[in-house]
Amino acid sequence: MTVISREPIDEEKFWSAMSNWGREEQSLLRMEYKDTIRMLIGTLVFGSVLFLLNLSLQERFEVLQYSLIPIIAALALGRAAGILAIELPTYGVKKRLINEMSKNSLITFEYGHDKNNKGE
């Protein structure tokens, strides 16, 4: 990345701001990841409990196999599968990207006049 400025800027403050941005992004990503894991566990438990409840009560009440209980259970487990297949791998990619940007950033500073206003 090249920072172009007419006036000199405080490069140390710029680097500090970039470092702070990386830490904030990592912190936000960790919080989102924890929330996603909670959602995954909750949907797995909720869906499994509903399926088991439906199976145990279905012997007594045959009409339950046509109720909303198995549908809601399937939706919950489907959501959990979506988290496992899509959201968790996405967090891994985001984490690697932020780490790479934080560690391997090459920033140069250019000072001088505005390139669009040559000759003015």
mmCIF file of N, CA and C in Angstrom:
data_model
loop_
_atom_site.group_PDB
_atom_site.id
_atom_site.type_symbol
_atom_site.label_atom_id
_atom_site.label_comp_id
_atom_site.label_asym_id
_atom_site.label_seq_id
_atom_site.Cartn_x
_atom_site.Cartn_y
_atom_site.Cartn_z
ATOM 1 N N MET A 1 0.859 -1.154 0.000
ATOM 2 C CA MET A 1 0.000 0.000 0.000
ATOM 3 C C MET A 1 0.909 1.221 0.000
ATOM 4 N N THR A 2 0.539 2.205 -0.774
ATOM 5 C CA THR A 2 1.270 3.456 -0.826
ATOM 6 C C THR A 2 0.373 4.575 -0.336
ATOM 7 N N VAL A 3 0.870 5.310 0.643
ATOM 8 C CA VAL A 3 0.156 6.454 1.179
ATOM 9 C C VAL A 3 0.718 7.693 0.493
ATOM 10 N N ILE A 4 -0.139 8.408 -0.220
ATOM 11 C CA ILE A 4 0.273 9.608 -0.935
ATOM 12 C C ILE A 4 -0.344 10.811 -0.236
ATOM 13 N N SER A 5 0.503 11.772 0.113
ATOM 14 C CA SER A 5 0.039 12.937 0.839
ATOM 15 C C SER A 5 0.780 14.176 0.345
ATOM 16 N N ARG A 6 0.087 15.281 0.305
ATOM 17 C CA ARG A 6 0.740 16.551 -0.052
ATOM 18 C C ARG A 6 1.674 16.995 1.062
ATOM 19 N N GLU A 7 1.222 16.801 2.291
ATOM 20 C CA GLU A 7 1.979 17.230 3.470
ATOM 21 C C GLU A 7 2.527 15.996 4.179
ATOM 22 N N PRO A 8 3.655 16.120 4.822
ATOM 23 C CA PRO A 8 4.185 14.987 5.608
ATOM 24 C C PRO A 8 3.210 14.596 6.718
ATOM 25 N N ILE A 9 3.100 13.297 6.941
ATOM 26 C CA ILE A 9 2.237 12.798 8.005
ATOM 27 C C ILE A 9 3.105 12.080 9.035
ATOM 28 N N ASP A 10 2.547 11.879 10.192
ATOM 29 C CA ASP A 10 3.261 11.174 11.253
ATOM 30 C C ASP A 10 3.177 9.677 10.952
ATOM 31 N N GLU A 11 4.273 9.141 10.449
ATOM 32 C CA GLU A 11 4.288 7.739 10.029
ATOM 33 C C GLU A 11 4.118 6.796 11.221
ATOM 34 N N GLU A 12 4.648 7.164 12.373
ATOM 35 C CA GLU A 12 4.493 6.323 13.565
ATOM 36 C C GLU A 12 3.030 6.215 13.972
ATOM 37 N N LYS A 13 2.313 7.338 13.906
ATOM 38 C CA LYS A 13 0.879 7.303 14.228
ATOM 39 C C LYS A 13 0.115 6.452 13.216
ATOM 40 N N PHE A 14 0.513 6.552 11.958
ATOM 41 C CA PHE A 14 -0.136 5.751 10.918
ATOM 42 C C PHE A 14 0.069 4.267 11.199
ATOM 43 N N TRP A 15 1.312 3.871 11.492
ATOM 44 C CA TRP A 15 1.602 2.471 11.804
ATOM 45 C C TRP A 15 0.849 2.027 13.050
ATOM 46 N N SER A 16 0.763 2.908 14.038
ATOM 47 C CA SER A 16 0.028 2.594 15.257
ATOM 48 C C SER A 16 -1.456 2.379 14.955
ATOM 49 N N ALA A 17 -2.005 3.248 14.106
ATOM 50 C CA ALA A 17 -3.414 3.103 13.723
ATOM 51 C C ALA A 17 -3.650 1.787 12.982
ATOM 52 N N MET A 18 -2.724 1.424 12.106
ATOM 53 C CA MET A 18 -2.854 0.148 11.377
ATOM 54 C C MET A 18 -2.786 -1.032 12.353
ATOM 55 N N SER A 19 -1.889 -0.936 13.323
ATOM 56 C CA SER A 19 -1.754 -1.995 14.317
ATOM 57 C C SER A 19 -3.026 -2.104 15.160
ATOM 58 N N ASN A 20 -3.560 -0.953 15.573
ATOM 59 C CA ASN A 20 -4.806 -0.946 16.349
ATOM 60 C C ASN A 20 -5.953 -1.527 15.544
ATOM 61 N N TRP A 21 -6.023 -1.193 14.268
ATOM 62 C CA TRP A 21 -7.074 -1.734 13.402
ATOM 63 C C TRP A 21 -6.995 -3.259 13.371
ATOM 64 N N GLY A 22 -5.778 -3.795 13.208
ATOM 65 C CA GLY A 22 -5.614 -5.251 13.169
ATOM 66 C C GLY A 22 -6.067 -5.916 14.449
ATOM 67 N N ARG A 23 -5.691 -5.327 15.591
ATOM 68 C CA ARG A 23 -6.117 -5.895 16.879
ATOM 69 C C ARG A 23 -7.631 -5.824 17.046
ATOM 70 N N GLU A 24 -8.234 -4.693 16.647
ATOM 71 C CA GLU A 24 -9.688 -4.555 16.770
ATOM 72 C C GLU A 24 -10.410 -5.565 15.876
ATOM 73 N N GLU A 25 -9.922 -5.736 14.656
ATOM 74 C CA GLU A 25 -10.548 -6.706 13.752
ATOM 75 C C GLU A 25 -10.431 -8.121 14.300
ATOM 76 N N GLN A 26 -9.276 -8.462 14.863
ATOM 77 C CA GLN A 26 -9.103 -9.787 15.451
ATOM 78 C C GLN A 26 -10.027 -9.980 16.642
ATOM 79 N N SER A 27 -10.178 -8.954 17.456
ATOM 80 C CA SER A 27 -11.073 -9.030 18.610
ATOM 81 C C SER A 27 -12.527 -9.208 18.176
ATOM 82 N N LEU A 28 -12.952 -8.434 17.185
ATOM 83 C CA LEU A 28 -14.317 -8.570 16.666
ATOM 84 C C LEU A 28 -14.552 -9.955 16.076
ATOM 85 N N LEU A 29 -13.561 -10.451 15.361
ATOM 86 C CA LEU A 29 -13.689 -11.769 14.755
ATOM 87 C C LEU A 29 -13.792 -12.851 15.829
ATOM 88 N N ARG A 30 -13.021 -12.728 16.906
ATOM 89 C CA ARG A 30 -13.116 -13.703 18.000
ATOM 90 C C ARG A 30 -14.501 -13.686 18.631
ATOM 91 N N MET A 31 -15.053 -12.492 18.841
ATOM 92 C CA MET A 31 -16.396 -12.406 19.438
ATOM 93 C C MET A 31 -17.441 -13.020 18.502
ATOM 94 N N GLU A 32 -17.349 -12.725 17.204
ATOM 95 C CA GLU A 32 -18.288 -13.311 16.244
ATOM 96 C C GLU A 32 -18.150 -14.829 16.226
ATOM 97 N N TYR A 33 -16.919 -15.312 16.286
ATOM 98 C CA TYR A 33 -16.674 -16.753 16.262
ATOM 99 C C TYR A 33 -17.308 -17.422 17.486
ATOM 100 N N LYS A 34 -17.124 -16.826 18.664
ATOM 101 C CA LYS A 34 -17.722 -17.380 19.889
ATOM 102 C C LYS A 34 -19.244 -17.401 19.791
ATOM 103 N N ASP A 35 -19.838 -16.330 19.258
ATOM 104 C CA ASP A 35 -21.293 -16.298 19.083
ATOM 105 C C ASP A 35 -21.752 -17.383 18.113
ATOM 106 N N THR A 36 -20.978 -17.596 17.071
ATOM 107 C CA THR A 36 -21.329 -18.625 16.085
ATOM 108 C C THR A 36 -21.240 -20.013 16.700
ATOM 109 N N ILE A 37 -20.221 -20.246 17.502
ATOM 110 C CA ILE A 37 -20.088 -21.552 18.177
ATOM 111 C C ILE A 37 -21.267 -21.775 19.127
ATOM 112 N N ARG A 38 -21.652 -20.720 19.847
ATOM 113 C CA ARG A 38 -22.824 -20.843 20.729
ATOM 114 C C ARG A 38 -24.080 -21.190 19.926
ATOM 115 N N MET A 39 -24.238 -20.522 18.795
ATOM 116 C CA MET A 39 -25.392 -20.789 17.929
ATOM 117 C C MET A 39 -25.341 -22.228 17.416
ATOM 118 N N LEU A 40 -24.174 -22.692 17.042
ATOM 119 C CA LEU A 40 -24.012 -24.058 16.560
ATOM 120 C C LEU A 40 -24.415 -25.062 17.638
ATOM 121 N N ILE A 41 -23.892 -24.883 18.823
ATOM 122 C CA ILE A 41 -24.213 -25.808 19.918
ATOM 123 C C ILE A 41 -25.705 -25.739 20.250
ATOM 124 N N GLY A 42 -26.248 -24.533 20.307
ATOM 125 C CA GLY A 42 -27.669 -24.378 20.621
ATOM 126 C C GLY A 42 -28.576 -25.038 19.596
ATOM 127 N N THR A 43 -28.276 -24.835 18.321
ATOM 128 C CA THR A 43 -29.129 -25.435 17.293
ATOM 129 C C THR A 43 -28.985 -26.949 17.255
ATOM 130 N N LEU A 44 -27.772 -27.447 17.492
ATOM 131 C CA LEU A 44 -27.587 -28.906 17.536
ATOM 132 C C LEU A 44 -28.365 -29.524 18.699
ATOM 133 N N VAL A 45 -28.253 -28.916 19.853
ATOM 134 C CA VAL A 45 -28.956 -29.450 21.030
ATOM 135 C C VAL A 45 -30.468 -29.334 20.846
ATOM 136 N N PHE A 46 -30.935 -28.161 20.425
ATOM 137 C CA PHE A 46 -32.368 -27.944 20.247
ATOM 138 C C PHE A 46 -32.954 -28.918 19.224
ATOM 139 N N GLY A 47 -32.312 -29.035 18.070
ATOM 140 C CA GLY A 47 -32.812 -29.945 17.035
ATOM 141 C C GLY A 47 -32.790 -31.394 17.479
ATOM 142 N N SER A 48 -31.720 -31.793 18.151
ATOM 143 C CA SER A 48 -31.610 -33.181 18.617
ATOM 144 C C SER A 48 -32.659 -33.499 19.670
ATOM 145 N N VAL A 49 -32.856 -32.572 20.607
ATOM 146 C CA VAL A 49 -33.863 -32.789 21.654
ATOM 147 C C VAL A 49 -35.251 -32.911 21.029
ATOM 148 N N LEU A 50 -35.561 -32.046 20.087
ATOM 149 C CA LEU A 50 -36.882 -32.127 19.446
ATOM 150 C C LEU A 50 -37.069 -33.444 18.696
ATOM 151 N N PHE A 51 -36.030 -33.896 17.995
ATOM 152 C CA PHE A 51 -36.145 -35.178 17.289
ATOM 153 C C PHE A 51 -36.340 -36.330 18.271
ATOM 154 N N LEU A 52 -35.549 -36.344 19.337
ATOM 155 C CA LEU A 52 -35.681 -37.412 20.328
ATOM 156 C C LEU A 52 -37.039 -37.362 21.022
ATOM 157 N N LEU A 53 -37.503 -36.164 21.339
ATOM 158 C CA LEU A 53 -38.818 -36.002 21.943
ATOM 159 C C LEU A 53 -39.893 -36.521 20.996
ATOM 160 N N ASN A 54 -39.786 -36.165 19.740
ATOM 161 C CA ASN A 54 -40.766 -36.608 18.746
ATOM 162 C C ASN A 54 -40.751 -38.126 18.606
ATOM 163 N N LEU A 55 -39.557 -38.716 18.577
ATOM 164 C CA LEU A 55 -39.469 -40.174 18.442
ATOM 165 C C LEU A 55 -40.036 -40.893 19.659
ATOM 166 N N SER A 56 -39.771 -40.370 20.847
ATOM 167 C CA SER A 56 -40.269 -41.047 22.049
ATOM 168 C C SER A 56 -41.780 -40.891 22.209
ATOM 169 N N LEU A 57 -42.331 -39.748 21.825
ATOM 170 C CA LEU A 57 -43.772 -39.529 21.964
ATOM 171 C C LEU A 57 -44.570 -40.068 20.780
ATOM 172 N N GLN A 58 -43.895 -40.321 19.686
ATOM 173 C CA GLN A 58 -44.593 -40.787 18.480
ATOM 174 C C GLN A 58 -45.240 -42.148 18.686
ATOM 175 N N GLU A 59 -44.674 -42.983 19.529
ATOM 176 C CA GLU A 59 -45.266 -44.299 19.803
ATOM 177 C C GLU A 59 -46.615 -44.150 20.502
ATOM 178 N N ARG A 60 -46.724 -43.146 21.372
ATOM 179 C CA ARG A 60 -47.988 -42.927 22.090
ATOM 180 C C ARG A 60 -48.978 -42.130 21.255
ATOM 181 N N PHE A 61 -48.483 -41.133 20.578
ATOM 182 C CA PHE A 61 -49.340 -40.233 19.787
ATOM 183 C C PHE A 61 -48.876 -40.257 18.334
ATOM 184 N N GLU A 62 -49.511 -41.090 17.547
ATOM 185 C CA GLU A 62 -49.091 -41.277 16.160
ATOM 186 C C GLU A 62 -49.207 -40.004 15.332
ATOM 187 N N VAL A 63 -50.089 -39.116 15.723
ATOM 188 C CA VAL A 63 -50.298 -37.889 14.969
ATOM 189 C C VAL A 63 -49.071 -36.965 15.015
ATOM 190 N N LEU A 64 -48.161 -37.173 15.991
ATOM 191 C CA LEU A 64 -46.976 -36.322 16.119
ATOM 192 C C LEU A 64 -46.038 -36.416 14.919
ATOM 193 N N GLN A 65 -46.072 -37.542 14.205
ATOM 194 C CA GLN A 65 -45.187 -37.642 13.046
ATOM 195 C C GLN A 65 -45.593 -36.668 11.953
ATOM 196 N N TYR A 66 -46.804 -36.146 12.020
ATOM 197 C CA TYR A 66 -47.268 -35.172 11.033
ATOM 198 C C TYR A 66 -47.323 -33.755 11.617
ATOM 199 N N SER A 67 -46.682 -33.539 12.758
ATOM 200 C CA SER A 67 -46.733 -32.236 13.417
ATOM 201 C C SER A 67 -45.542 -31.367 13.001
ATOM 202 N N LEU A 68 -45.487 -30.207 13.609
ATOM 203 C CA LEU A 68 -44.405 -29.274 13.321
ATOM 204 C C LEU A 68 -43.110 -29.618 14.055
ATOM 205 N N ILE A 69 -43.173 -30.479 15.023
ATOM 206 C CA ILE A 69 -41.980 -30.795 15.812
ATOM 207 C C ILE A 69 -40.845 -31.322 14.937
ATOM 208 N N PRO A 70 -41.065 -32.336 14.087
ATOM 209 C CA PRO A 70 -39.935 -32.810 13.271
ATOM 210 C C PRO A 70 -39.476 -31.769 12.245
ATOM 211 N N ILE A 71 -40.379 -30.925 11.805
ATOM 212 C CA ILE A 71 -39.991 -29.881 10.847
ATOM 213 C C ILE A 71 -39.082 -28.853 11.510
ATOM 214 N N ILE A 72 -39.456 -28.438 12.706
ATOM 215 C CA ILE A 72 -38.642 -27.468 13.439
ATOM 216 C C ILE A 72 -37.286 -28.087 13.788
ATOM 217 N N ALA A 73 -37.284 -29.345 14.169
ATOM 218 C CA ALA A 73 -36.028 -30.031 14.478
ATOM 219 C C ALA A 73 -35.132 -30.097 13.246
ATOM 220 N N ALA A 74 -35.712 -30.413 12.107
ATOM 221 C CA ALA A 74 -34.931 -30.481 10.869
ATOM 222 C C ALA A 74 -34.380 -29.106 10.483
ATOM 223 N N LEU A 75 -35.171 -28.058 10.681
ATOM 224 C CA LEU A 75 -34.687 -26.708 10.396
ATOM 225 C C LEU A 75 -33.520 -26.333 11.306
ATOM 226 N N ALA A 76 -33.617 -26.676 12.577
ATOM 227 C CA ALA A 76 -32.538 -26.368 13.523
ATOM 228 C C ALA A 76 -31.265 -27.116 13.147
ATOM 229 N N LEU A 77 -31.390 -28.389 12.824
ATOM 230 C CA LEU A 77 -30.214 -29.163 12.430
ATOM 231 C C LEU A 77 -29.666 -28.711 11.078
ATOM 232 N N GLY A 78 -30.547 -28.257 10.204
ATOM 233 C CA GLY A 78 -30.088 -27.696 8.930
ATOM 234 C C GLY A 78 -29.295 -26.424 9.132
ATOM 235 N N ARG A 79 -29.736 -25.603 10.062
ATOM 236 C CA ARG A 79 -28.996 -24.374 10.394
ATOM 237 C C ARG A 79 -27.620 -24.722 10.957
ATOM 238 N N ALA A 80 -27.564 -25.732 11.819
ATOM 239 C CA ALA A 80 -26.285 -26.173 12.378
ATOM 240 C C ALA A 80 -25.353 -26.679 11.275
ATOM 241 N N ALA A 81 -25.908 -27.404 10.317
ATOM 242 C CA ALA A 81 -25.099 -27.891 9.198
ATOM 243 C C ALA A 81 -24.574 -26.716 8.365
ATOM 244 N N GLY A 82 -25.387 -25.698 8.187
ATOM 245 C CA GLY A 82 -24.944 -24.505 7.454
ATOM 246 C C GLY A 82 -23.808 -23.797 8.163
ATOM 247 N N ILE A 83 -23.888 -23.738 9.471
ATOM 248 C CA ILE A 83 -22.806 -23.126 10.246
ATOM 249 C C ILE A 83 -21.520 -23.930 10.064
ATOM 250 N N LEU A 84 -21.636 -25.249 10.163
ATOM 251 C CA LEU A 84 -20.453 -26.100 10.016
ATOM 252 C C LEU A 84 -19.850 -26.027 8.618
ATOM 253 N N ALA A 85 -20.693 -25.992 7.604
ATOM 254 C CA ALA A 85 -20.210 -26.053 6.223
ATOM 255 C C ALA A 85 -19.787 -24.708 5.655
ATOM 256 N N ILE A 86 -20.389 -23.625 6.116
ATOM 257 C CA ILE A 86 -20.123 -22.323 5.491
ATOM 258 C C ILE A 86 -19.486 -21.331 6.453
ATOM 259 N N GLU A 87 -20.110 -21.105 7.588
ATOM 260 C CA GLU A 87 -19.671 -20.015 8.463
ATOM 261 C C GLU A 87 -18.339 -20.295 9.152
ATOM 262 N N LEU A 88 -18.120 -21.481 9.685
ATOM 263 C CA LEU A 88 -16.856 -21.759 10.367
ATOM 264 C C LEU A 88 -15.658 -21.698 9.419
ATOM 265 N N PRO A 89 -15.729 -22.279 8.226
ATOM 266 C CA PRO A 89 -14.594 -22.107 7.305
ATOM 267 C C PRO A 89 -14.359 -20.647 6.905
ATOM 268 N N THR A 90 -15.414 -19.865 6.816
ATOM 269 C CA THR A 90 -15.272 -18.449 6.481
ATOM 270 C C THR A 90 -14.506 -17.714 7.564
ATOM 271 N N TYR A 91 -14.757 -18.044 8.828
ATOM 272 C CA TYR A 91 -14.016 -17.414 9.918
ATOM 273 C C TYR A 91 -12.533 -17.744 9.835
ATOM 274 N N GLY A 92 -12.220 -18.960 9.462
ATOM 275 C CA GLY A 92 -10.812 -19.343 9.310
ATOM 276 C C GLY A 92 -10.117 -18.512 8.237
ATOM 277 N N VAL A 93 -10.802 -18.310 7.129
ATOM 278 C CA VAL A 93 -10.235 -17.502 6.043
ATOM 279 C C VAL A 93 -10.064 -16.051 6.487
ATOM 280 N N LYS A 94 -11.076 -15.497 7.143
ATOM 281 C CA LYS A 94 -10.985 -14.115 7.626
ATOM 282 C C LYS A 94 -9.826 -13.952 8.600
ATOM 283 N N LYS A 95 -9.664 -14.922 9.500
ATOM 284 C CA LYS A 95 -8.596 -14.856 10.491
ATOM 285 C C LYS A 95 -7.227 -14.862 9.807
ATOM 286 N N ARG A 96 -7.039 -15.764 8.847
ATOM 287 C CA ARG A 96 -5.764 -15.816 8.131
ATOM 288 C C ARG A 96 -5.507 -14.521 7.367
ATOM 289 N N LEU A 97 -6.544 -13.978 6.756
ATOM 290 C CA LEU A 97 -6.405 -12.742 5.987
ATOM 291 C C LEU A 97 -5.992 -11.577 6.888
ATOM 292 N N ILE A 98 -6.645 -11.437 8.018
ATOM 293 C CA ILE A 98 -6.307 -10.351 8.944
ATOM 294 C C ILE A 98 -4.890 -10.531 9.480
ATOM 295 N N ASN A 99 -4.523 -11.769 9.821
ATOM 296 C CA ASN A 99 -3.168 -12.018 10.315
ATOM 297 C C ASN A 99 -2.122 -11.685 9.263
ATOM 298 N N GLU A 100 -2.377 -12.094 8.031
ATOM 299 C CA GLU A 100 -1.432 -11.793 6.954
ATOM 300 C C GLU A 100 -1.312 -10.294 6.716
ATOM 301 N N MET A 101 -2.439 -9.599 6.740
ATOM 302 C CA MET A 101 -2.411 -8.154 6.534
ATOM 303 C C MET A 101 -1.654 -7.464 7.671
ATOM 304 N N SER A 102 -1.826 -7.957 8.886
ATOM 305 C CA SER A 102 -1.161 -7.343 10.031
ATOM 306 C C SER A 102 0.347 -7.578 9.995
ATOM 307 N N LYS A 103 0.753 -8.779 9.644
ATOM 308 C CA LYS A 103 2.165 -9.146 9.697
ATOM 309 C C LYS A 103 2.943 -8.719 8.456
ATOM 310 N N ASN A 104 2.331 -8.815 7.293
ATOM 311 C CA ASN A 104 3.073 -8.634 6.050
ATOM 312 C C ASN A 104 2.704 -7.375 5.287
ATOM 313 N N SER A 105 2.242 -6.370 5.993
ATOM 314 C CA SER A 105 1.871 -5.131 5.318
ATOM 315 C C SER A 105 3.131 -4.392 4.893
ATOM 316 N N LEU A 106 3.144 -3.983 3.645
ATOM 317 C CA LEU A 106 4.219 -3.150 3.134
ATOM 318 C C LEU A 106 3.594 -1.806 2.798
ATOM 319 N N ILE A 107 3.967 -0.820 3.559
ATOM 320 C CA ILE A 107 3.389 0.509 3.383
ATOM 321 C C ILE A 107 4.518 1.474 3.064
ATOM 322 N N THR A 108 4.346 2.207 1.990
ATOM 323 C CA THR A 108 5.310 3.242 1.636
ATOM 324 C C THR A 108 4.601 4.586 1.674
ATOM 325 N N PHE A 109 5.376 5.616 1.895
ATOM 326 C CA PHE A 109 4.833 6.968 2.001
ATOM 327 C C PHE A 109 5.448 7.823 0.902
ATOM 328 N N GLU A 110 4.588 8.535 0.176
ATOM 329 C CA GLU A 110 5.036 9.463 -0.858
ATOM 330 C C GLU A 110 4.484 10.838 -0.535
ATOM 331 N N TYR A 111 5.350 11.814 -0.606
ATOM 332 C CA TYR A 111 4.946 13.184 -0.308
ATOM 333 C C TYR A 111 5.204 14.047 -1.534
ATOM 334 N N GLY A 112 4.404 15.062 -1.686
ATOM 335 C CA GLY A 112 4.595 15.985 -2.794
ATOM 336 C C GLY A 112 3.285 16.577 -3.233
ATOM 337 N N HIS A 113 3.282 17.136 -4.440
ATOM 338 C CA HIS A 113 2.072 17.768 -4.946
ATOM 339 C C HIS A 113 1.094 16.736 -5.485
ATOM 340 N N ASP A 114 -0.143 17.166 -5.657
ATOM 341 C CA ASP A 114 -1.233 16.328 -6.149
ATOM 342 C C ASP A 114 -0.980 15.992 -7.601
ATOM 343 N N LYS A 115 -0.990 14.708 -7.962
ATOM 344 C CA LYS A 115 -0.722 14.275 -9.338
ATOM 345 C C LYS A 115 -1.794 14.766 -10.307
ATOM 346 N N ASN A 116 -3.021 14.956 -9.835
ATOM 347 C CA ASN A 116 -4.108 15.407 -10.712
ATOM 348 C C ASN A 116 -4.003 16.890 -11.072
ATOM 349 N N ASN A 117 -3.273 17.641 -10.286
ATOM 350 C CA ASN A 117 -3.169 19.078 -10.510
ATOM 351 C C ASN A 117 -1.784 19.478 -10.971
ATOM 352 N N LYS A 118 -1.188 18.743 -11.899
ATOM 353 C CA LYS A 118 0.141 19.057 -12.413
ATOM 354 C C LYS A 118 0.124 20.402 -13.107
ATOM 355 N N GLY A 119 1.103 21.187 -12.846
ATOM 356 C CA GLY A 119 1.227 22.478 -13.527
ATOM 357 C C GLY A 119 0.423 23.573 -12.911
ATOM 358 N N GLU A 120 -0.326 23.321 -11.874
ATOM 359 C CA GLU A 120 -1.136 24.377 -11.266
ATOM 360 C C GLU A 120 -0.397 25.007 -10.126
#
